[in-house]
CSV table of N, CA, C and O in Angstrom, one decimal:
chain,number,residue,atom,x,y,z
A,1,UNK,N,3.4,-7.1,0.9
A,1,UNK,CA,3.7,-6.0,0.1
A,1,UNK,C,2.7,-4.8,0.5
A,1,UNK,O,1.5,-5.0,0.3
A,2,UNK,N,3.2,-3.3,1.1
A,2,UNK,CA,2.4,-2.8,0.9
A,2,UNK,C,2.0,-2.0,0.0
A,2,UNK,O,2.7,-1.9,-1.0
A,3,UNK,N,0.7,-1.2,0.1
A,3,UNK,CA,-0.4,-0.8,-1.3
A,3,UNK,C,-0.3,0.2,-1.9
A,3,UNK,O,-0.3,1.1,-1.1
A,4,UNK,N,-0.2,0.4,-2.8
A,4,UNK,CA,0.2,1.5,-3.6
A,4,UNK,C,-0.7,1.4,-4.5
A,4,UNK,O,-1.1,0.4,-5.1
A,5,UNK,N,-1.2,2.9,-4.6
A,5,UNK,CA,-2.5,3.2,-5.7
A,5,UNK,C,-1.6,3.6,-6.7
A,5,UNK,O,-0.8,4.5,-6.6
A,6,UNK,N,-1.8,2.9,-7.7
A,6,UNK,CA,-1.4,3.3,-9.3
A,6,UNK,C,-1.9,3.9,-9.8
A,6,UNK,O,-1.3,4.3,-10.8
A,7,UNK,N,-2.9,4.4,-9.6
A,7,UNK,CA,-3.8,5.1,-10.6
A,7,UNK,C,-3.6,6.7,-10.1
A,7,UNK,O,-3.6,7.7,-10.9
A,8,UNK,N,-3.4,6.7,-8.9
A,8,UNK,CA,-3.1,7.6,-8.1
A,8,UNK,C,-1.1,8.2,-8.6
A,8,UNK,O,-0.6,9.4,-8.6
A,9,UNK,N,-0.6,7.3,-8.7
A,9,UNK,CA,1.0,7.4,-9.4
A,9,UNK,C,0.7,7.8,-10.9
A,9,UNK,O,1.4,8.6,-11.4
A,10,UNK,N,-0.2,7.3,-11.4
A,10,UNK,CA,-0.3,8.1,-12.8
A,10,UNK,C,-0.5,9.0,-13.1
A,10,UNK,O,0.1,9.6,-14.1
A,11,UNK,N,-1.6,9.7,-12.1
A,11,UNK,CA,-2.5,11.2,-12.7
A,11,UNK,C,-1.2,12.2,-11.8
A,11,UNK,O,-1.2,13.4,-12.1
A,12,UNK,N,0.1,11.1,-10.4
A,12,UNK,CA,1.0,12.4,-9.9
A,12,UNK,C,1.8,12.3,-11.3
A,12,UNK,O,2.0,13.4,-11.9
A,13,UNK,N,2.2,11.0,-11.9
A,13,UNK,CA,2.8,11.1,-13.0
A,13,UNK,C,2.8,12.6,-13.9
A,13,UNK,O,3.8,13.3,-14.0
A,14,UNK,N,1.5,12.8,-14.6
A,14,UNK,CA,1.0,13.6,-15.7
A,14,UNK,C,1.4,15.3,-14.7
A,14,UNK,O,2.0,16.2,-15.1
A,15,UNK,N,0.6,14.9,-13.3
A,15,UNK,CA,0.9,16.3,-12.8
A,15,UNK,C,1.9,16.2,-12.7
A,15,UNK,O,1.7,16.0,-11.5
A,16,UNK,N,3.3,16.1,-12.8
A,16,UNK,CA,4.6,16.5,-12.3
A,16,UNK,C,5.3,17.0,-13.7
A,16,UNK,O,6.3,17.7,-13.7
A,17,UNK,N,4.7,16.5,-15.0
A,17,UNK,CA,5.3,16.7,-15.9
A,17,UNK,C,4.2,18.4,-16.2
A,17,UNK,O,4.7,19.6,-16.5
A,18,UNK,N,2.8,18.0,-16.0
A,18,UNK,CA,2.2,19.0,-16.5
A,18,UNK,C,2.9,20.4,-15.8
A,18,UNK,O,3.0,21.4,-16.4
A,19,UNK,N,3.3,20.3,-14.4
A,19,UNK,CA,4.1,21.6,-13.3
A,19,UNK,C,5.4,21.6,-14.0
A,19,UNK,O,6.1,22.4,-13.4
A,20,UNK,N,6.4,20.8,-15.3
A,20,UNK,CA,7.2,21.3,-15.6
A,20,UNK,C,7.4,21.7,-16.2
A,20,UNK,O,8.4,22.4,-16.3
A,21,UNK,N,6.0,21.7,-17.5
A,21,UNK,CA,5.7,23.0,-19.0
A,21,UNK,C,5.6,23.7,-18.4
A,21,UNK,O,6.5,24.6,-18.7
A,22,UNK,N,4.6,24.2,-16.9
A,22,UNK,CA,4.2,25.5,-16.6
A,22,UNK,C,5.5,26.2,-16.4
A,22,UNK,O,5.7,27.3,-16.9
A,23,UNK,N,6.4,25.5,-15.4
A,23,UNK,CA,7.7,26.0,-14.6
A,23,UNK,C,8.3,26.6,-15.7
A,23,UNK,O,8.4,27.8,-15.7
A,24,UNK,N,8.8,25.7,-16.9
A,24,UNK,CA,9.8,26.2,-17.6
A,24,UNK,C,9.2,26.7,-18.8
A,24,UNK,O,9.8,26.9,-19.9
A,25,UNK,N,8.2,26.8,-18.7
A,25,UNK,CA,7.7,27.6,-19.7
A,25,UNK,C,8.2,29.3,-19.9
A,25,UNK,O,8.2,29.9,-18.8
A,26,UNK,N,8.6,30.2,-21.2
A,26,UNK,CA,8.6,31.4,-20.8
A,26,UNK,C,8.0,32.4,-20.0
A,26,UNK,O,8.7,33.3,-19.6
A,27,UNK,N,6.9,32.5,-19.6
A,27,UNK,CA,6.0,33.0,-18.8
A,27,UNK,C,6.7,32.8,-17.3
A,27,UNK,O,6.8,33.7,-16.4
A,28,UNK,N,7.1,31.5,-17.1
A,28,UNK,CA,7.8,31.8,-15.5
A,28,UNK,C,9.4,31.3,-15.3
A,28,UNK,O,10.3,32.1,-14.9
A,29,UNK,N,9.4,30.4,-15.6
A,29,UNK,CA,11.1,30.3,-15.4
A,29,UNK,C,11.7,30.2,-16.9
A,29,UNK,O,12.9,30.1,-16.9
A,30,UNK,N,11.3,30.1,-18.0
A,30,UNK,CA,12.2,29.4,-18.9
A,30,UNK,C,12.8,29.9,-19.2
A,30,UNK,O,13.7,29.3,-19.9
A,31,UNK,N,12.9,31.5,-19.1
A,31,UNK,CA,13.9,32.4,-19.8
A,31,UNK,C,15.1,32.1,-19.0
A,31,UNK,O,16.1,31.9,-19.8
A,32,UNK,N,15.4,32.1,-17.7
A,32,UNK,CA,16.1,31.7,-16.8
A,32,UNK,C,17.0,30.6,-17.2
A,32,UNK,O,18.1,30.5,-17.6
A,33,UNK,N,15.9,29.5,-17.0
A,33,UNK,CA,16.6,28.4,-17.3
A,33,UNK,C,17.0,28.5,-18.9
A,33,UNK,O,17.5,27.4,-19.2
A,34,UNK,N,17.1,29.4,-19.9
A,34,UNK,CA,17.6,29.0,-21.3
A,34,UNK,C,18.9,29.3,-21.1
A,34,UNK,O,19.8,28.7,-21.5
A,35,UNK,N,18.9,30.4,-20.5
A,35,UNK,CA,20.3,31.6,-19.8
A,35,UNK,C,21.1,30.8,-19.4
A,35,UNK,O,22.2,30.5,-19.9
A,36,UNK,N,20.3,30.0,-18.1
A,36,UNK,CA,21.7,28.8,-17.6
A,36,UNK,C,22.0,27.4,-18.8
A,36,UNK,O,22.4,26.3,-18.3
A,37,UNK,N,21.8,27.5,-19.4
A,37,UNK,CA,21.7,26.1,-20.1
A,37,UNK,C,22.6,26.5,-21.2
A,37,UNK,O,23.4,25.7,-21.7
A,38,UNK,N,22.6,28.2,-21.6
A,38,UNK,CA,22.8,28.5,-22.9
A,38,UNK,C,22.9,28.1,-23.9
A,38,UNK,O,23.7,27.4,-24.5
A,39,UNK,N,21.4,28.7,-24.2
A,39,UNK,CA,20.4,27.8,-25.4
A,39,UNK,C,19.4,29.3,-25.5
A,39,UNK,O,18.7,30.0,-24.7
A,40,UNK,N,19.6,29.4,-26.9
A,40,UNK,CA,17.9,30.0,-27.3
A,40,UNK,C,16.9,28.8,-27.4
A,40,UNK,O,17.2,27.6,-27.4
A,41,UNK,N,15.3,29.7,-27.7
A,41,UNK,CA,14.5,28.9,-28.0
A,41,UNK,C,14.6,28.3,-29.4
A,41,UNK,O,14.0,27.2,-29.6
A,42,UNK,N,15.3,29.0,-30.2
A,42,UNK,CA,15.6,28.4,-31.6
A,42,UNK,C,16.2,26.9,-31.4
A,42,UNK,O,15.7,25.8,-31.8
A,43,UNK,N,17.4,27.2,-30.6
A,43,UNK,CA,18.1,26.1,-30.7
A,43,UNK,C,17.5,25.0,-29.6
A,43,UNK,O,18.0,23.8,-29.8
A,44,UNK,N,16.5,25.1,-28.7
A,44,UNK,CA,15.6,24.2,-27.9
A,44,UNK,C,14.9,23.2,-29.1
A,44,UNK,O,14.8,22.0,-29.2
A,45,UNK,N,14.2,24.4,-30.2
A,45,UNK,CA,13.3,23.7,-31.1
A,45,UNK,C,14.4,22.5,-32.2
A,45,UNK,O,14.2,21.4,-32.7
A,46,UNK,N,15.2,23.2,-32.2
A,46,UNK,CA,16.1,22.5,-33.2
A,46,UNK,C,16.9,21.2,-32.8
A,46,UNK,O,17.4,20.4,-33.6
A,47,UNK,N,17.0,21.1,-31.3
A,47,UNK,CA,17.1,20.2,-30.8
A,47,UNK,C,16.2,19.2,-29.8
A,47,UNK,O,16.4,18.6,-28.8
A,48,UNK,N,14.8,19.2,-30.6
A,48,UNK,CA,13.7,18.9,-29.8
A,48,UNK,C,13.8,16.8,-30.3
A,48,UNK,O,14.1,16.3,-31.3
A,49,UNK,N,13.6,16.6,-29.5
A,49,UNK,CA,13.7,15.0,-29.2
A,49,UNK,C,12.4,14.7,-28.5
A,49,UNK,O,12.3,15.0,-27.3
A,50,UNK,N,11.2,13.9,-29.3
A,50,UNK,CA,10.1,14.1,-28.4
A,50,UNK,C,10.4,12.6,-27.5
A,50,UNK,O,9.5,12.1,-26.9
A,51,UNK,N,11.4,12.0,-27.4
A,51,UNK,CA,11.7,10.6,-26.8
A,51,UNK,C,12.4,11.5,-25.1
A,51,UNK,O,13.0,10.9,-24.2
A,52,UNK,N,12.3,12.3,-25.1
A,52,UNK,CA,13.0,13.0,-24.1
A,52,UNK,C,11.7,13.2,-23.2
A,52,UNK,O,11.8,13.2,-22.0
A,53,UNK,N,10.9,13.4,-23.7
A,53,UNK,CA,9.6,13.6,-22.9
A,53,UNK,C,8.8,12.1,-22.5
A,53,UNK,O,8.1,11.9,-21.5
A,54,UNK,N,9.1,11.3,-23.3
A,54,UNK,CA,8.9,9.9,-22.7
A,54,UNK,C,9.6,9.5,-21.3
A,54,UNK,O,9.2,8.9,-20.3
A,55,UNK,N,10.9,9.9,-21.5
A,55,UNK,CA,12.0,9.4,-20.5
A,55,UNK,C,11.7,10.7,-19.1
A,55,UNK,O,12.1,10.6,-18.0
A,56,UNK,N,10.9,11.7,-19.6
A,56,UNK,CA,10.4,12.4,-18.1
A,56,UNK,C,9.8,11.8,-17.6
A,56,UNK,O,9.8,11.3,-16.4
A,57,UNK,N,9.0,11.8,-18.6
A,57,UNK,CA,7.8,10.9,-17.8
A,57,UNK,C,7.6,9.7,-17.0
A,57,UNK,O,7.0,9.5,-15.9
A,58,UNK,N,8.3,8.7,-18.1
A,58,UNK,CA,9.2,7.8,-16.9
A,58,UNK,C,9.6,8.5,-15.8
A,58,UNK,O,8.9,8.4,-14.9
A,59,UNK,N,10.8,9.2,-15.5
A,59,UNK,CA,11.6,9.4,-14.4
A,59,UNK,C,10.2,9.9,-13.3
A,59,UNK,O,10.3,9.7,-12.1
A,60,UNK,N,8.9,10.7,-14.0
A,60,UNK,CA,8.1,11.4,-13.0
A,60,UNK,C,7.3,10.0,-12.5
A,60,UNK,O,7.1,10.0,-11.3
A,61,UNK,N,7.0,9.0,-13.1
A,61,UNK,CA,6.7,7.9,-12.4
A,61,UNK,C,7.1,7.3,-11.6
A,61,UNK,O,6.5,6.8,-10.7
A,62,UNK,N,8.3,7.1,-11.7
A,62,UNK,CA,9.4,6.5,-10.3
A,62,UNK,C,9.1,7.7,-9.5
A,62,UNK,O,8.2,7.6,-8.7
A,63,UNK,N,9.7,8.9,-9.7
A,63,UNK,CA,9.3,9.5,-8.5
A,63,UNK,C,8.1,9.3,-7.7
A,63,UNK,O,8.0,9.1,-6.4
A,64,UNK,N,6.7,9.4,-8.7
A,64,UNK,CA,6.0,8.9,-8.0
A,64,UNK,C,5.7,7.9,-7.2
A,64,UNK,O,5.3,7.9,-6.1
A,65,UNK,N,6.0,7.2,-8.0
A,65,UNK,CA,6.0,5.4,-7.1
A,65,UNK,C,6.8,5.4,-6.1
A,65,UNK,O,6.3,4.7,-5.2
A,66,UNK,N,7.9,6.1,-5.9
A,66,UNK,CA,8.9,6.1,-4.5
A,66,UNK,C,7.8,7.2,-3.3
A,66,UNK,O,7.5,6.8,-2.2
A,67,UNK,N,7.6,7.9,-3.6
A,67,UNK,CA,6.9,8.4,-2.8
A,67,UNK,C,5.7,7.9,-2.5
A,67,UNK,O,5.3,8.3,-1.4
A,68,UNK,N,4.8,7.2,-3.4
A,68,UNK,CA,3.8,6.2,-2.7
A,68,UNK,C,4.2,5.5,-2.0
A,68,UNK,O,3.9,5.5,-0.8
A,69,UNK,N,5.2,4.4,-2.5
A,69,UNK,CA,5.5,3.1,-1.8
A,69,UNK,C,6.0,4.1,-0.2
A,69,UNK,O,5.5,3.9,0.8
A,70,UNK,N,6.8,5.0,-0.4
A,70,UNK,CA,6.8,5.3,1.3
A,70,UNK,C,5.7,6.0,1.8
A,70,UNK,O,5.6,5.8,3.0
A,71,UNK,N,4.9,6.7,1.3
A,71,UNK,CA,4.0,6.6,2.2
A,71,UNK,C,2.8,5.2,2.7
A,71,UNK,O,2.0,5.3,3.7
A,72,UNK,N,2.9,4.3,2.2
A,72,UNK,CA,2.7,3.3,2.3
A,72,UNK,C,2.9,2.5,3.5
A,72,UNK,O,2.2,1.9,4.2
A,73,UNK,N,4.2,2.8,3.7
A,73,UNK,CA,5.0,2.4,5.0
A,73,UNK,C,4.1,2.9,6.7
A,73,UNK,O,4.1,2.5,7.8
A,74,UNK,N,3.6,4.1,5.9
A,74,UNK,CA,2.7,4.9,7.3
A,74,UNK,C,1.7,4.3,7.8
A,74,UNK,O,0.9,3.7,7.2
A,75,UNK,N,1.7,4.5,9.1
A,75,UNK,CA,-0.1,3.6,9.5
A,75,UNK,C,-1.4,4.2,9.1
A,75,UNK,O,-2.5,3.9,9.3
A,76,UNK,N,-1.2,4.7,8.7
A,76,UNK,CA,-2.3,6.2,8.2
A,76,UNK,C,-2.3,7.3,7.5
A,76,UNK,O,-3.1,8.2,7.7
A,77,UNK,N,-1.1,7.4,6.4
A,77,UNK,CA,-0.7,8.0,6.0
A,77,UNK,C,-2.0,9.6,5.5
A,77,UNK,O,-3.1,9.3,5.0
A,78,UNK,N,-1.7,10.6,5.7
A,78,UNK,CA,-2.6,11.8,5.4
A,78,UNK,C,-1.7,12.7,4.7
A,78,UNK,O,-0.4,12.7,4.6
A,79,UNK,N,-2.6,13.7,4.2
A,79,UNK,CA,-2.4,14.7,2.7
A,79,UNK,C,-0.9,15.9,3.9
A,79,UNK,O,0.0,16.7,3.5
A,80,UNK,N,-1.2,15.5,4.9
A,80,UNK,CA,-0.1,16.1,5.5
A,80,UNK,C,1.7,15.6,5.6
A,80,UNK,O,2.7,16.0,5.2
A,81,UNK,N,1.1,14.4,6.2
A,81,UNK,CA,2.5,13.6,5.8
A,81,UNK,C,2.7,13.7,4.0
A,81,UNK,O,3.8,14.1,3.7
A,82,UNK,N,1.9,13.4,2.9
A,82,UNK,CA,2.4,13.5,1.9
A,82,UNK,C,3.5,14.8,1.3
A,82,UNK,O,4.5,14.8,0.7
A,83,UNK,N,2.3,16.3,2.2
A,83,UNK,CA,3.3,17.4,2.2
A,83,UNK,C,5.0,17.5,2.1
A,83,UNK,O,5.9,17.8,1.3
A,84,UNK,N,4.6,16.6,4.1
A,84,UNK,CA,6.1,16.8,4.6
A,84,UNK,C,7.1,15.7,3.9
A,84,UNK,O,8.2,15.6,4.3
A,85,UNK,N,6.7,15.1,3.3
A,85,UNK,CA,7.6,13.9,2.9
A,85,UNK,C,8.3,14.3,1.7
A,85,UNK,O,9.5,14.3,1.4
A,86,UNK,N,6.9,14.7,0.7
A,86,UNK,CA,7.1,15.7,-0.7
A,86,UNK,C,8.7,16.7,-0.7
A,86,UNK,O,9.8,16.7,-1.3
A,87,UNK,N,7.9,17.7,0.4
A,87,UNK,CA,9.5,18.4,0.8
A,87,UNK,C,11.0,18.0,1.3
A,87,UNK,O,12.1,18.5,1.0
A,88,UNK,N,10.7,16.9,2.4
A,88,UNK,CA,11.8,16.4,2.8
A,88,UNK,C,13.2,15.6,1.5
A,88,UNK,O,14.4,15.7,1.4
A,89,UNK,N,12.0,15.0,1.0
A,89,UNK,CA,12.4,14.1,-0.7
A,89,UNK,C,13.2,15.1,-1.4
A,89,UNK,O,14.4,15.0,-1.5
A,90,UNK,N,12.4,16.3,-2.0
A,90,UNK,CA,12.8,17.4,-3.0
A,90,UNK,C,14.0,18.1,-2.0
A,90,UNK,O,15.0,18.6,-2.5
A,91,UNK,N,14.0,18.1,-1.6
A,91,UNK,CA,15.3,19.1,-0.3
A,91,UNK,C,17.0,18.1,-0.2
A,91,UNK,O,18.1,18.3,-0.5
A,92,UNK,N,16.1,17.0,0.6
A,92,UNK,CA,17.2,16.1,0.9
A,92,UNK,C,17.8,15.7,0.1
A,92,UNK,O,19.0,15.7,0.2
A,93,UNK,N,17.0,15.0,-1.0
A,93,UNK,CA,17.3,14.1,-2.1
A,93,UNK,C,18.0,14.7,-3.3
A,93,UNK,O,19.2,14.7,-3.7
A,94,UNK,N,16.8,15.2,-3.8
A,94,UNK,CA,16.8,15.9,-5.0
A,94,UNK,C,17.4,17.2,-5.3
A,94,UNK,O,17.9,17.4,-6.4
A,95,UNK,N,17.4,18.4,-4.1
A,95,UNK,CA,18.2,19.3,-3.9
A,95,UNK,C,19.7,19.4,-4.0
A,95,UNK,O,20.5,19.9,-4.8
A,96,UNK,N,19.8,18.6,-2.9
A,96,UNK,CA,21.0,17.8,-2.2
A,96,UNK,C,22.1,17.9,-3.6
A,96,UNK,O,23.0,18.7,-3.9
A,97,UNK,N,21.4,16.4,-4.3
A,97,UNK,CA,22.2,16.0,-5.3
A,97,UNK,C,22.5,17.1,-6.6
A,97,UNK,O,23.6,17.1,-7.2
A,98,UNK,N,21.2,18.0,-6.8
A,98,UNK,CA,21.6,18.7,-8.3
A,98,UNK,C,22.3,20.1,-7.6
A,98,UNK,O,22.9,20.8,-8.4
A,99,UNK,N,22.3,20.4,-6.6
A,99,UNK,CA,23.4,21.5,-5.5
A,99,UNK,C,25.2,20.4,-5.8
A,99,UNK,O,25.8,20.7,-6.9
A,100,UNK,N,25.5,19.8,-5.3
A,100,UNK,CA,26.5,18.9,-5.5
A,100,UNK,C,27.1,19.0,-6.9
A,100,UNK,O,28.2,19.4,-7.0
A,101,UNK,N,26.3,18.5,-8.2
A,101,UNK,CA,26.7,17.9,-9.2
A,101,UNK,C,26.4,19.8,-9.8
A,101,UNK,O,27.3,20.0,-10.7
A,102,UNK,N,26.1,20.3,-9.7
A,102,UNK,CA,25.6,21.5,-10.4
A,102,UNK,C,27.0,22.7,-10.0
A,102,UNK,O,27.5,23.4,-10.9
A,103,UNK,N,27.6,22.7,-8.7
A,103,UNK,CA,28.7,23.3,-8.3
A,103,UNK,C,29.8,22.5,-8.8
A,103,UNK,O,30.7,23.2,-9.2
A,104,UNK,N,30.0,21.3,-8.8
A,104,UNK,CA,31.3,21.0,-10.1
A,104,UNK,C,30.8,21.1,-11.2
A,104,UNK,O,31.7,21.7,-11.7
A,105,UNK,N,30.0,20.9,-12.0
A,105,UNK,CA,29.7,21.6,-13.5
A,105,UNK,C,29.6,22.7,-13.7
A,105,UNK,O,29.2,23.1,-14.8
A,106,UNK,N,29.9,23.7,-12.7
A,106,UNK,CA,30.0,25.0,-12.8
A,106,UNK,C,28.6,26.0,-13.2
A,106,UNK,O,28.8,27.2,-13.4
A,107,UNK,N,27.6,25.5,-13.3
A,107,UNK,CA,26.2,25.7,-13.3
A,107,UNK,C,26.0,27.3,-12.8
A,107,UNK,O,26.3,27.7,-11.7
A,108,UNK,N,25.3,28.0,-13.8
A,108,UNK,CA,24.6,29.0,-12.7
A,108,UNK,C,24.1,28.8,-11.6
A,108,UNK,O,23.1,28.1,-11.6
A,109,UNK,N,24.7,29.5,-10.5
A,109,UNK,CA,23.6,29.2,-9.4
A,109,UNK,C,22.0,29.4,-9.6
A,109,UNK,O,21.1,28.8,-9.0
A,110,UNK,N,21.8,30.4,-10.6
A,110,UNK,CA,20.1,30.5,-11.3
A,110,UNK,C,19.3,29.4,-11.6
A,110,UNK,O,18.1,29.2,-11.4
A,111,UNK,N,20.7,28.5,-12.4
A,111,UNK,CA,20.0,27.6,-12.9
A,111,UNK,C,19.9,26.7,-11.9
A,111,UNK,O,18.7,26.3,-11.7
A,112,UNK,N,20.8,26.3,-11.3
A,112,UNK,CA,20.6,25.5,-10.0
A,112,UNK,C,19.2,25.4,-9.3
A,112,UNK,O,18.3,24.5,-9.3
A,113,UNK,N,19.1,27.1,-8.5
A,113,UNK,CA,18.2,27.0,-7.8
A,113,UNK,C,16.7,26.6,-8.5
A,113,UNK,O,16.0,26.0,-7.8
A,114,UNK,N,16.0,27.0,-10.2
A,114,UNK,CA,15.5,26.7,-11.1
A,114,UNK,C,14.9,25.4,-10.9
A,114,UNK,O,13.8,24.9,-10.8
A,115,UNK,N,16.2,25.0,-11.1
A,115,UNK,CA,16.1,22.8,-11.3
A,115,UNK,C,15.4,22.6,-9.8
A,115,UNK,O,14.3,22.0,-9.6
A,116,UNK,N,16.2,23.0,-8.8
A,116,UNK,CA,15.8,22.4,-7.6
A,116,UNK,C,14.5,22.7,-7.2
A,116,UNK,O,13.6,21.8,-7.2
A,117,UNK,N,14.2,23.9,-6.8
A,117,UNK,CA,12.8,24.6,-6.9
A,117,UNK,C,11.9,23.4,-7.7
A,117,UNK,O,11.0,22.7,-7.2
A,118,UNK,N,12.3,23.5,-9.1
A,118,UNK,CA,10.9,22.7,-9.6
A,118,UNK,C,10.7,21.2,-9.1
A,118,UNK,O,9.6,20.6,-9.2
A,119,UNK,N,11.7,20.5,-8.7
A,119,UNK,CA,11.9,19.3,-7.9
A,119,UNK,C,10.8,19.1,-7.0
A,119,UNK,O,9.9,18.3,-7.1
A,120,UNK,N,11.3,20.2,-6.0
A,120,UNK,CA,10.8,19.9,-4.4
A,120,UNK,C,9.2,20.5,-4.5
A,120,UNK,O,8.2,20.0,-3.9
A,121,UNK,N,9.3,21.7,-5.6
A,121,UNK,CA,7.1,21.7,-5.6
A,121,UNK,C,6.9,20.5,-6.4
A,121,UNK,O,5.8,20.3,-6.3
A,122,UNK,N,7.4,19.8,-7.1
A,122,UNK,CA,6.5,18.6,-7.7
A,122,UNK,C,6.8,17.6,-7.1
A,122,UNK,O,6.2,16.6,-7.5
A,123,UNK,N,7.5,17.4,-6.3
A,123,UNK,CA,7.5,16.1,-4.9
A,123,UNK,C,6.5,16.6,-3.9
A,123,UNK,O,5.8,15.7,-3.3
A,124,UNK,N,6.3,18.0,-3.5
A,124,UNK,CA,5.2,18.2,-2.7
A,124,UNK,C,4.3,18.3,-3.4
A,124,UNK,O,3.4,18.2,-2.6
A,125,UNK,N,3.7,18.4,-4.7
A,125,UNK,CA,2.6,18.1,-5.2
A,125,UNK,C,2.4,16.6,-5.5
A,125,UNK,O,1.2,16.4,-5.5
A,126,UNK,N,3.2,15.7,-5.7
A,126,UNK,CA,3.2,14.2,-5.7
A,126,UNK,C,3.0,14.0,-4.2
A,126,UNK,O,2.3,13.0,-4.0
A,127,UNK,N,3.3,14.4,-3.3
A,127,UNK,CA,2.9,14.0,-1.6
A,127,UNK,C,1.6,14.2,-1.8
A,127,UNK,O,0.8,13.3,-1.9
A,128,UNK,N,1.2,15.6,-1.8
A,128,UNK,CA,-0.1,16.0,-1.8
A,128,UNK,C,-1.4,15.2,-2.1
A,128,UNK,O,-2.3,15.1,-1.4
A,129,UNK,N,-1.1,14.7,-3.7
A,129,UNK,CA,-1.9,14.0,-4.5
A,129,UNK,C,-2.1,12.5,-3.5
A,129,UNK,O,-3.1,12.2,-2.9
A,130,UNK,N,-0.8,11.7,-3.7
A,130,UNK,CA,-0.8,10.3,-3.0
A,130,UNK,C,-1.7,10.9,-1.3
A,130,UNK,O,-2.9,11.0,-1.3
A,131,UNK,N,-1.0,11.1,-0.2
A,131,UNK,CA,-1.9,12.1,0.4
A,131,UNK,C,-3.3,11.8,1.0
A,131,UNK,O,-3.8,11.0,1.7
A,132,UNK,N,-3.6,12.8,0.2
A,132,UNK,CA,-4.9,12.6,-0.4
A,132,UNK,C,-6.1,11.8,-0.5
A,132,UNK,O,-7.1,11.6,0.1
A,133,UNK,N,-5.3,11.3,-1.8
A,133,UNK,CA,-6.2,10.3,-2.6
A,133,UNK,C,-5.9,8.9,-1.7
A,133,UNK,O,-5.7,8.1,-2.5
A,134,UNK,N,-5.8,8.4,-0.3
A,134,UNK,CA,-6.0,7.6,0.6
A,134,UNK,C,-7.2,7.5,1.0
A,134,UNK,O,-7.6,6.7,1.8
């Protein structure tokens, strides 16, 4: 089995959630993203579910952990390869799919690009971190 730092999956954990208050915060994307969602902030608060932020967080853990476990795979993995892997992931993967599923749901392309965008900087900041911290 190879080694994967946990501890290192937790703090990308926290950072991937912490880059998605900033992202969708009003200050940088969230007005955007309420537009495409069509939702005020009234009705965000009125439909706030704090079990929804558990289940990010989870999902930012897997992500994490997939991108450790493959860098893992490297003989030497460095904060470079974390970069390129970060982006390749967020593009290929993660882009890919919410581009696909977002053009049959008829999705603003705003919001599209929004979702995807915050994807691929928080897979390259999850490369970064794993990376790194080797």
């Amino acid at each position: 089995m190879l080694s994967v730092n946990y501890l290192a999956v937790l703090v990308c954990g926290v950072a991937y959630m912490a880059l998605g208050a900033l992202w969708y915060s009003p200050a940088v994307f969230g007005k955007v993203w309420m537009r495409g969602i069509g939702k005020t902030e009234a009705q965000l608060k009125a439909d706030f579910k704090s079990i929804s932020y558990l289940w990010a967080f989870i999902g930012s853990l897997i992500a994490a952990y997939g991108i450790a476990r493959v860098l893992a795979m490297f003989d030497a993995p460095t904060l470079a390869d974390g970069v390129k892997l970060g982006l390749v992931a967020g593009v290929c993967f993660v882009g890919a799919s919410f581009f696909i599923n977002d053009t049959f749901d008829a999705r603003p392309r705003s919001l599209t690009i929004v979702n995807i965008l915050y994807h691929i900087v928080g897979f390259i900041v999850i490369g970064l971190i794993i990376g790194a911290w080797r």
